Amino acid sequence: MSMKRPEGKEAEPANAGGLRHEQYFVWGSDEWCPANGMRNGVESVNRSLKRSQYEDISDAEKRAVRGNTFTYLIVAIGTVVENLRKIVSFYKNQLSVRNLSPKNNRLP
């Protein structure tokens, strides 16, 4: 989806409704919904990377290494591992013979 700047009626009031309208598209409009959905997808990935159950890239104590390069490498490896975890989870759900529950939802 390519984004275009609002034109015409939507572009006229610079900040009519305060922070609610301080966005690329008018809040709640038809153009706003897909753009907000993409933002929610990005925030979901960020939350997955920062959760303390697995990689926890938000906690510097868990990756106590020296230097920016090594830190970037650790975060990149953590991102790859989280992506692989999501892929395995997707295929597990798609190929399951019976409905998954917390009791049978463990990796083999």
PDB file of C-alpha atoms in Angstrom, residues 1 3 23-41:
ATOM      1  CA  MET A   1       0.000   0.000   0.000  1.00  0.00           C
ATOM      2  CA  MET A   3       0.597   6.338   1.157  1.00  0.00           C
ATOM      3  CA  GLN A  23      -1.314  11.903  11.953  1.00  0.00           C
ATOM      4  CA  TYR A  24      -0.724  11.117   8.321  1.00  0.00           C
ATOM      5  CA  PHE A  25      -4.425  10.396   7.724  1.00  0.00           C
ATOM      6  CA  VAL A  26      -7.548  11.644   9.460  1.00  0.00           C
ATOM      7  CA  TRP A  27      -8.325   9.418  12.458  1.00  0.00           C
ATOM      8  CA  GLY A  28     -10.974   6.804  11.697  1.00  0.00           C
ATOM      9  CA  SER A  29     -11.116   7.487   7.947  1.00  0.00           C
ATOM     10  CA  ASP A  30     -11.021   4.761   5.297  1.00  0.00           C
ATOM     11  CA  GLU A  31      -7.371   5.547   4.503  1.00  0.00           C
ATOM     12  CA  TRP A  32      -6.419   5.542   8.200  1.00  0.00           C
ATOM     13  CA  CYS A  33      -7.579   1.950   8.894  1.00  0.00           C
ATOM     14  CA  PRO A  34      -5.028   0.102   6.675  1.00  0.00           C
ATOM     15  CA  ALA A  35      -2.200   2.408   7.776  1.00  0.00           C
ATOM     16  CA  ASN A  36      -3.062   1.850  11.436  1.00  0.00           C
ATOM     17  CA  GLY A  37      -3.229  -1.903  10.818  1.00  0.00           C
ATOM     18  CA  MET A  38       0.334  -1.844   9.472  1.00  0.00           C
ATOM     19  CA  ARG A  39       1.466   0.108  12.518  1.00  0.00           C
ATOM     20  CA  ASN A  40      -0.201  -2.413  14.828  1.00  0.00           C
ATOM     21  CA  GLY A  41       1.657  -5.222  13.039  1.00  0.00           C
TER      22      GLY A  41
END
